[in-house]
Amino acid sequence: MPVIGKGTSVENVPSNEALASIFVDAIEVGYRHFDTASVYGTEETIGVAIAKAIDEVFITSKPWNTDAHCDLIVPALKTTLKTFQNTSKPAENMEEKRIPEVILNSGKKMPLIGLGTASIPLPPHETFTSILIDAFEVGYRHFDTASMYGSEEPLGKAVEKALELGIVKSRDEVFITSKLWPSDAHPDLVLPALKTSLQKLGLEYVDLYLIHFPVRMKPEAKGPYDILKENVIPSFDMKGVWEAMEECCRLGLAKSIGVSNFGIKKLNQLLENATIPPAVNQVEMNLSWQQAKLREFCKQKGIHVSAWSPLGAYKSDYGTNAVMESPILKEIACARQKTIAQIALRWIYEEGASAIVRSFNKERMKENLELFDWELSEEESQKFRHIPQLRMFSGINFVSENGPYKSLEEFWDGDP
């Protein structure tokens, strides 16, 4: 028996979920002995914590005074054990809530909802790792990062911790997407850039590696604030960069490869020379920028469309309120007793795309996964066609007289 135990008796018991989270924290910092009792009302939450964490714990419980009779001791203990058993079956519960997957043209499976890790500013690494552990706990298995985000290292730590805690059983259960930033968009720099990302992630491979933008920037342009006209390099060797991406795939360092923010013309250009076609095109897609023409093209070519900012990057500096404050979505959400986010994400799912959501709040993380046991009606879907369409991310800073794109029409392939 561990000589230090964690007591669980409190006067005002928090919600089961909050208390279970506290107990998981205790397991993470090293506690393996927990002291409870039937009268404390904490047995169920300890069971939940065990299910979320590990099974190498030592549990003490006690019969309450009302059960202090020789005929009642065994039934009381059986009730306590049943409480633990009913909450300590993570594998079965997880299977019920498993996120649907799409089979990419590479033959690999990708969960249709992923958690984005871009944030300005980024939380401290230790805090962010804890947030990502929360995401693992509620069911996320697909995580989207990039060298530019600065989130690869805390994400790698979270994957390591999730495996250590038994939240996931193996690396194969996790799908990690990362991206090549424009300052590394040169044939000679692609492989070193991916190796650097893998080092930060602490992984042997990523499941999906994307060209972040169809542009090359100066080596010193390392972050989002460096997206400036003067940092754009006049040429972008798409053929050479894609050949280097294919080499990453052949070496097993990326299980699938793809692009981000590519229009139809650029995809056609890439496909003319590609030995391995892009598995994914990750683009801005939401109910206020529905991308119907691009999605149809990608469908014909077997390229899966993944939506970044599926809620319009609401309340961020660069975001729009066109989705989350849409009167049409509000009306439907109210009638269906769903959140606006759930309506918006369900539409993306029904359109055959995947969504990269970004919330660091555990309750909203859960809500954003509650999409798969209900459907939108045809009448509701028809209403979405009346939502005004406007691209949120203009890409204007990639347009330059000295760069490869002289106008937004050129950058977005005629769909600005």
Coordinates of C-alpha atoms in Angstrom, one line a residue:
M1 CA 0.0 0.0 0.0
P2 CA 1.4 3.4 -0.9
V3 CA 2.2 5.3 2.3
I4 CA 0.7 8.5 1.0
G5 CA -2.9 8.5 -0.1
K6 CA -5.3 11.0 -1.6
G7 CA -8.4 11.7 0.6
T8 CA -11.6 12.2 -1.3
S9 CA -14.0 13.5 1.4
V10 CA -15.3 17.1 0.7
E11 CA -18.2 19.0 2.1
N12 CA -19.4 20.4 -1.2
V13 CA -18.8 17.7 -3.8
P14 CA -18.1 19.2 -7.2
S15 CA -19.8 17.7 -10.3
N16 CA -18.7 14.1 -11.1
E17 CA -16.9 15.3 -14.2
A18 CA -15.0 18.1 -12.4
L19 CA -14.1 15.8 -9.5
A20 CA -12.9 13.0 -11.9
S21 CA -10.7 15.5 -13.6
I22 CA -9.2 16.5 -10.3
F23 CA -8.5 12.8 -9.5
V24 CA -6.9 12.3 -13.0
D25 CA -4.6 15.3 -12.1
A26 CA -3.7 13.6 -8.9
I27 CA -2.8 10.4 -10.8
E28 CA -0.7 12.4 -13.2
V29 CA 1.3 13.9 -10.4
G30 CA 2.0 10.5 -8.8
Y31 CA -0.8 9.5 -6.5
R32 CA -1.6 5.8 -6.6
H33 CA -3.6 5.4 -3.3
F34 CA -7.1 6.9 -3.0
D35 CA -9.2 6.9 0.1
T36 CA -13.0 6.9 -0.3
A37 CA -16.1 5.7 1.4
S38 CA -19.7 5.1 0.4
V39 CA -20.9 8.1 2.4
Y40 CA -18.4 10.4 0.7
G41 CA -20.2 10.1 -2.7
T42 CA -16.8 10.0 -4.5
E43 CA -16.6 6.3 -5.4
E44 CA -18.1 6.8 -8.9
T45 CA -15.8 9.6 -9.8
I46 CA -12.8 7.6 -8.7
G47 CA -13.9 4.9 -11.1
V48 CA -14.2 7.4 -13.9
A49 CA -10.7 8.7 -13.1
I50 CA -9.3 5.2 -13.2
A51 CA -10.9 4.6 -16.5
K52 CA -9.3 7.8 -17.9
A53 CA -5.9 7.2 -16.5
I54 CA -4.3 3.9 -15.4
D55 CA -5.1 0.8 -13.4
E56 CA -2.0 0.7 -11.1
V57 CA -3.8 2.3 -8.2
F58 CA -4.6 1.3 -4.7
I59 CA -8.2 2.0 -3.5
T60 CA -9.4 2.1 0.0
S61 CA -13.1 2.2 0.8
K62 CA -15.3 1.8 3.9
P63 CA -18.8 0.6 4.8
W64 CA -20.9 3.4 6.3
N65 CA -22.5 3.1 9.7
T66 CA -25.8 2.1 8.3
D67 CA -24.2 -1.0 6.8
A68 CA -22.2 -2.0 9.9
H69 CA -24.0 -5.3 10.3
C70 CA -22.7 -8.8 9.5
D71 CA -25.5 -9.3 7.0
L72 CA -24.9 -6.0 5.2
I73 CA -21.1 -5.8 4.8
V74 CA -20.8 -8.0 1.7
P75 CA -23.7 -6.4 -0.1
A76 CA -22.3 -2.9 0.7
L77 CA -18.9 -3.9 -0.7
K78 CA -20.5 -5.4 -3.8
T79 CA -22.4 -2.1 -4.4
T80 CA -19.1 -0.2 -4.1
L81 CA -17.4 -2.6 -6.6
K82 CA -20.3 -2.3 -9.0
T83 CA -19.9 1.5 -8.9
F84 CA -16.3 1.2 -9.9
Q85 CA -16.9 -1.5 -12.6
N86 CA -19.7 0.5 -14.3
T87 CA -17.3 3.4 -14.8
S88 CA -14.1 1.6 -15.6
K89 CA -14.6 0.4 -19.1
P90 CA -13.0 3.0 -21.3
A91 CA -12.5 0.7 -24.3
E92 CA -16.2 -0.1 -24.7
N93 CA -17.3 3.4 -24.2
M94 CA -14.7 4.7 -26.5
E95 CA -15.8 2.4 -29.3
E96 CA -19.3 3.7 -29.0
K97 CA -18.1 7.3 -29.4
R98 CA -15.5 6.6 -32.1
I99 CA -15.2 9.4 -34.6
P100 CA -16.0 8.3 -38.1
E101 CA -13.0 8.0 -40.5
V102 CA -12.4 8.6 -44.2
I103 CA -10.2 6.4 -46.2
L104 CA -7.8 8.6 -48.1
N105 CA -6.4 7.9 -51.6
S106 CA -3.2 6.7 -49.8
G107 CA -5.2 3.9 -48.2
K108 CA -4.8 5.5 -44.8
K109 CA -7.7 6.2 -42.5
M110 CA -8.2 9.7 -41.1
P111 CA -10.7 10.8 -38.4
L112 CA -13.2 13.2 -39.8
I113 CA -12.9 15.6 -36.8
G114 CA -9.5 16.9 -35.8
L115 CA -8.4 19.4 -33.1
G116 CA -6.5 22.4 -34.4
T117 CA -3.5 23.6 -32.4
A118 CA -3.0 27.1 -33.8
S119 CA -3.3 29.9 -31.3
I120 CA -2.0 33.4 -31.0
P121 CA -0.7 33.6 -28.4
L122 CA 0.0 29.9 -27.7
P123 CA -0.5 28.8 -24.1
P124 CA 2.6 27.9 -22.1
H125 CA 3.7 24.4 -23.2
E126 CA 2.9 22.6 -20.0
T127 CA -0.6 24.2 -19.9
F128 CA -1.1 23.4 -23.6
T129 CA -0.1 19.8 -23.1
S130 CA -2.7 19.5 -20.3
I131 CA -5.3 20.9 -22.7
L132 CA -4.4 18.4 -25.3
I133 CA -4.7 15.5 -22.8
D134 CA -8.2 16.8 -22.1
A135 CA -8.9 16.4 -25.9
F136 CA -7.6 12.9 -25.8
E137 CA -9.8 12.1 -22.9
V138 CA -13.0 13.3 -24.6
G139 CA -12.2 11.3 -27.7
Y140 CA -10.1 13.3 -30.2
R141 CA -7.5 11.2 -32.1
H142 CA -6.7 13.6 -35.0
F143 CA -4.5 16.6 -34.1
D144 CA -3.5 19.3 -36.6
T145 CA -0.3 21.2 -36.1
A146 CA 2.4 23.0 -38.2
S147 CA 5.9 24.1 -37.8
M148 CA 4.7 27.7 -37.8
Y149 CA 2.2 27.2 -34.9
G150 CA 4.9 26.4 -32.3
S151 CA 2.6 23.6 -31.0
E152 CA 4.5 20.5 -32.2
E153 CA 6.5 20.1 -29.0
P154 CA 3.5 20.3 -26.6
L155 CA 1.5 18.0 -28.9
G156 CA 4.3 15.5 -28.9
K157 CA 4.3 15.5 -25.1
A158 CA 0.6 15.1 -25.0
V159 CA 0.8 12.0 -27.3
E160 CA 3.5 10.6 -25.0
K161 CA 1.4 11.2 -21.9
A162 CA -1.8 9.8 -23.5
L163 CA 0.1 6.6 -24.2
E164 CA 1.6 6.5 -20.8
L165 CA -1.8 7.0 -19.1
G166 CA -3.4 4.4 -21.3
I167 CA -5.9 6.8 -22.8
V168 CA -4.7 5.5 -26.2
K169 CA -3.2 2.0 -26.5
S170 CA -0.7 2.7 -29.4
R171 CA 0.6 5.3 -31.7
D172 CA -1.5 3.8 -34.5
E173 CA -4.6 5.1 -32.8
V174 CA -3.4 8.7 -33.2
F175 CA -3.5 10.8 -36.4
I176 CA -1.1 13.7 -36.6
T177 CA -1.1 16.3 -39.4
S178 CA 1.7 18.8 -39.7
K179 CA 2.6 21.3 -42.5
L180 CA 5.6 22.7 -44.5
W181 CA 5.9 26.4 -43.9
P182 CA 6.6 28.7 -47.0
S183 CA 10.1 29.5 -45.8
D184 CA 10.9 25.8 -46.3
A185 CA 9.1 25.4 -49.6
H186 CA 12.1 24.5 -51.6
P187 CA 13.1 21.0 -52.8
D188 CA 16.2 20.9 -50.7
L189 CA 14.5 22.0 -47.5
V190 CA 11.4 19.8 -47.4
L191 CA 13.0 16.7 -45.9
P192 CA 15.0 18.6 -43.3
A193 CA 11.9 20.6 -42.3
L194 CA 9.9 17.4 -41.8
K195 CA 12.7 15.8 -39.8
T196 CA 12.8 18.9 -37.5
S197 CA 9.0 18.7 -37.0
L198 CA 9.3 15.0 -36.1
Q199 CA 12.1 15.8 -33.7
K200 CA 9.8 18.3 -31.9
L201 CA 6.9 15.9 -32.0
G202 CA 9.1 13.1 -30.7
L203 CA 7.6 10.8 -33.4
E204 CA 8.9 8.6 -36.1
Y205 CA 6.4 9.7 -38.6
V206 CA 3.4 12.0 -39.2
D207 CA 0.2 10.7 -40.6
L208 CA -0.3 13.6 -43.0
Y209 CA 2.2 16.3 -44.2
L210 CA 0.8 19.3 -46.1
I211 CA 2.3 22.1 -48.1
H212 CA 0.9 25.0 -46.0
F213 CA 0.6 27.6 -48.9
P214 CA 1.4 27.5 -52.6
V215 CA 4.2 30.1 -52.2
R216 CA 7.8 30.4 -51.1
M217 CA 9.0 33.0 -48.6
K218 CA 12.4 34.1 -47.4
P219 CA 14.2 31.9 -44.9
E220 CA 13.8 34.4 -42.1
A221 CA 10.0 34.5 -42.5
K222 CA 9.2 31.9 -39.9
G223 CA 5.8 33.0 -38.4
P224 CA 2.4 34.4 -39.2
Y225 CA 3.6 38.0 -38.6
D226 CA 6.2 37.5 -41.3
I227 CA 3.6 37.0 -44.0
L228 CA 4.5 40.2 -45.8
K229 CA 4.7 41.1 -49.5
E230 CA 8.4 41.9 -49.1
N231 CA 9.1 38.4 -47.8
V232 CA 7.6 36.6 -50.9
I233 CA 10.1 35.0 -53.2
P234 CA 9.4 35.5 -56.9
S235 CA 9.2 31.8 -57.8
F236 CA 7.6 28.7 -56.3
D237 CA 9.0 25.4 -57.6
M238 CA 5.8 23.4 -57.1
K239 CA 7.1 20.4 -59.1
G240 CA 10.3 20.2 -57.2
V241 CA 8.7 20.7 -53.8
W242 CA 6.1 18.0 -54.5
E243 CA 8.8 15.6 -55.6
A244 CA 10.5 16.2 -52.2
M245 CA 7.1 15.6 -50.4
E246 CA 6.8 12.3 -52.3
E247 CA 10.2 11.3 -51.1
C248 CA 9.1 12.0 -47.5
C249 CA 6.2 9.6 -48.2
R250 CA 8.5 6.9 -49.7
L251 CA 10.8 7.1 -46.7
G252 CA 7.9 6.5 -44.4
L253 CA 8.3 9.8 -42.6
A254 CA 4.8 10.9 -43.8
K255 CA 2.1 8.2 -44.3
S256 CA 0.1 10.6 -46.5
I257 CA 0.9 13.9 -48.2
G258 CA -1.3 16.7 -49.4
V259 CA -1.7 20.5 -49.7
S260 CA -3.4 23.4 -48.1
N261 CA -4.9 26.5 -49.6
F262 CA -4.6 25.2 -53.2
G263 CA -7.1 26.2 -55.9
I264 CA -8.3 24.2 -58.9
K265 CA -5.6 25.5 -61.3
K266 CA -2.8 24.7 -58.9
L267 CA -4.1 21.3 -58.2
N268 CA -4.3 20.5 -61.9
Q269 CA -0.7 21.7 -62.3
L270 CA 0.4 19.5 -59.4
L271 CA -1.4 16.5 -60.7
E272 CA 0.2 16.8 -64.1
N273 CA 3.6 15.8 -62.6
A274 CA 2.6 13.9 -59.4
T275 CA 3.6 10.3 -58.9
I276 CA 1.7 10.3 -55.6
P277 CA -1.4 12.4 -55.8
P278 CA -2.3 14.7 -52.8
A279 CA -4.5 12.9 -50.3
V280 CA -5.9 16.1 -48.8
N281 CA -6.5 19.7 -49.6
Q282 CA -7.0 21.6 -46.4
V283 CA -8.8 24.9 -47.1
E284 CA -11.0 27.6 -45.6
M285 CA -14.5 26.0 -45.6
N286 CA -17.5 26.9 -43.5
L287 CA -21.1 27.9 -44.1
S288 CA -20.1 31.5 -45.0
W289 CA -17.5 30.2 -47.6
Q290 CA -18.8 26.9 -48.8
Q291 CA -16.3 26.1 -51.6
A292 CA -18.8 24.1 -53.7
K293 CA -16.8 24.3 -57.0
L294 CA -13.5 23.4 -55.4
R295 CA -15.1 20.5 -53.4
E296 CA -16.6 19.1 -56.6
F297 CA -13.2 19.2 -58.4
C298 CA -11.5 17.5 -55.5
K299 CA -14.2 14.8 -55.3
Q300 CA -13.6 14.1 -59.0
K301 CA -9.9 13.8 -58.5
G302 CA -10.1 11.6 -55.3
I303 CA -8.7 14.4 -53.1
H304 CA -10.3 14.7 -49.6
V305 CA -11.3 18.2 -48.5
S306 CA -10.5 19.2 -45.0
A307 CA -12.0 22.4 -43.5
W308 CA -9.9 24.8 -41.5
S309 CA -11.8 27.5 -39.5
P310 CA -15.1 25.5 -39.9
L311 CA -16.7 28.0 -37.5
G312 CA -15.2 31.1 -39.1
A313 CA -12.4 31.5 -36.5
Y314 CA -15.0 33.2 -34.3
K315 CA -13.7 35.8 -31.9
S316 CA -10.1 35.6 -33.2
D317 CA -8.3 38.7 -34.6
Y318 CA -8.7 37.4 -38.2
G319 CA -12.0 35.7 -37.9
T320 CA -15.6 36.4 -38.9
N321 CA -18.9 36.3 -37.0
A322 CA -20.7 35.2 -40.2
V323 CA -21.1 31.6 -39.0
M324 CA -21.6 31.8 -35.3
E325 CA -23.9 34.8 -35.4
S326 CA -25.9 33.7 -38.5
P327 CA -29.6 34.2 -38.0
I328 CA -30.2 31.1 -40.1
L329 CA -28.0 28.9 -38.0
K330 CA -29.4 30.4 -34.8
E331 CA -32.9 29.5 -35.8
I332 CA -32.0 25.9 -36.8
A333 CA -29.9 25.4 -33.6
C334 CA -32.7 26.6 -31.4
A335 CA -35.3 24.4 -33.1
R336 CA -33.0 21.4 -32.9
Q337 CA -31.7 22.1 -29.4
K338 CA -28.2 21.9 -30.7
T339 CA -25.4 24.5 -30.5
I340 CA -24.7 26.6 -33.5
A341 CA -21.3 25.0 -33.8
Q342 CA -22.9 21.5 -34.0
I343 CA -25.1 22.6 -36.8
A344 CA -22.2 24.1 -38.7
L345 CA -20.0 21.1 -38.2
R346 CA -22.7 18.6 -39.0
W347 CA -23.1 20.4 -42.4
I348 CA -19.4 19.9 -43.1
Y349 CA -19.7 16.2 -42.2
E350 CA -22.7 15.7 -44.4
E351 CA -20.9 17.4 -47.3
G352 CA -18.2 14.7 -47.1
A353 CA -15.5 16.9 -45.7
S354 CA -13.6 16.7 -42.5
A355 CA -13.3 19.6 -40.0
I356 CA -10.4 20.9 -37.9
V357 CA -12.0 22.5 -34.9
R358 CA -10.2 24.6 -32.4
S359 CA -11.5 24.9 -28.8
F360 CA -9.4 24.6 -25.7
N361 CA -12.5 24.4 -23.4
K362 CA -13.2 20.8 -22.5
E363 CA -17.0 21.1 -22.6
R364 CA -17.0 22.7 -26.0
M365 CA -14.5 20.0 -27.2
K366 CA -17.2 17.4 -26.2
E367 CA -20.0 19.3 -27.9
N368 CA -18.0 19.5 -31.1
L369 CA -17.9 15.7 -31.2
E370 CA -21.6 15.2 -30.7
L371 CA -22.4 15.2 -34.4
F372 CA -22.9 11.6 -35.5
D373 CA -26.3 10.3 -34.2
W374 CA -28.5 12.9 -35.9
E375 CA -29.0 14.4 -39.3
L376 CA -30.0 17.8 -40.9
S377 CA -33.2 17.8 -42.8
E378 CA -33.3 18.7 -46.5
E379 CA -35.3 21.8 -45.7
E380 CA -32.5 22.9 -43.2
S381 CA -29.8 22.2 -45.8
Q382 CA -31.6 24.3 -48.4
K383 CA -31.6 27.3 -46.0
F384 CA -27.8 27.2 -45.9
R385 CA -27.7 28.3 -49.6
H386 CA -29.1 31.7 -48.5
I387 CA -26.1 32.5 -46.3
P388 CA -24.0 35.3 -47.9
Q389 CA -20.6 34.0 -49.1
L390 CA -17.3 35.8 -48.4
R391 CA -13.8 34.5 -48.0
M392 CA -12.4 35.3 -44.6
F393 CA -8.7 34.9 -45.2
S394 CA -7.9 37.1 -48.2
G395 CA -4.3 36.1 -48.8
I396 CA -3.5 39.7 -49.8
N397 CA 0.0 39.6 -48.3
F398 CA 1.0 36.8 -50.7
V399 CA 0.2 39.1 -53.6
S400 CA 3.2 41.1 -54.9
E401 CA 4.5 42.7 -58.1
N402 CA 7.7 40.9 -57.4
G403 CA 6.1 37.5 -56.5
P404 CA 4.5 34.7 -58.5
Y405 CA 1.0 36.1 -57.9
K406 CA 0.2 39.6 -59.1
S407 CA -3.4 39.6 -57.9
L408 CA -5.8 37.8 -55.6
E409 CA -7.4 36.2 -58.7
E410 CA -4.1 34.6 -59.5
F411 CA -3.5 33.5 -56.0
W412 CA -6.9 31.9 -55.6
D413 CA -7.1 30.6 -59.2
G414 CA -9.9 32.9 -60.2
D415 CA -12.0 32.4 -57.0
P416 CA -11.1 35.4 -54.8

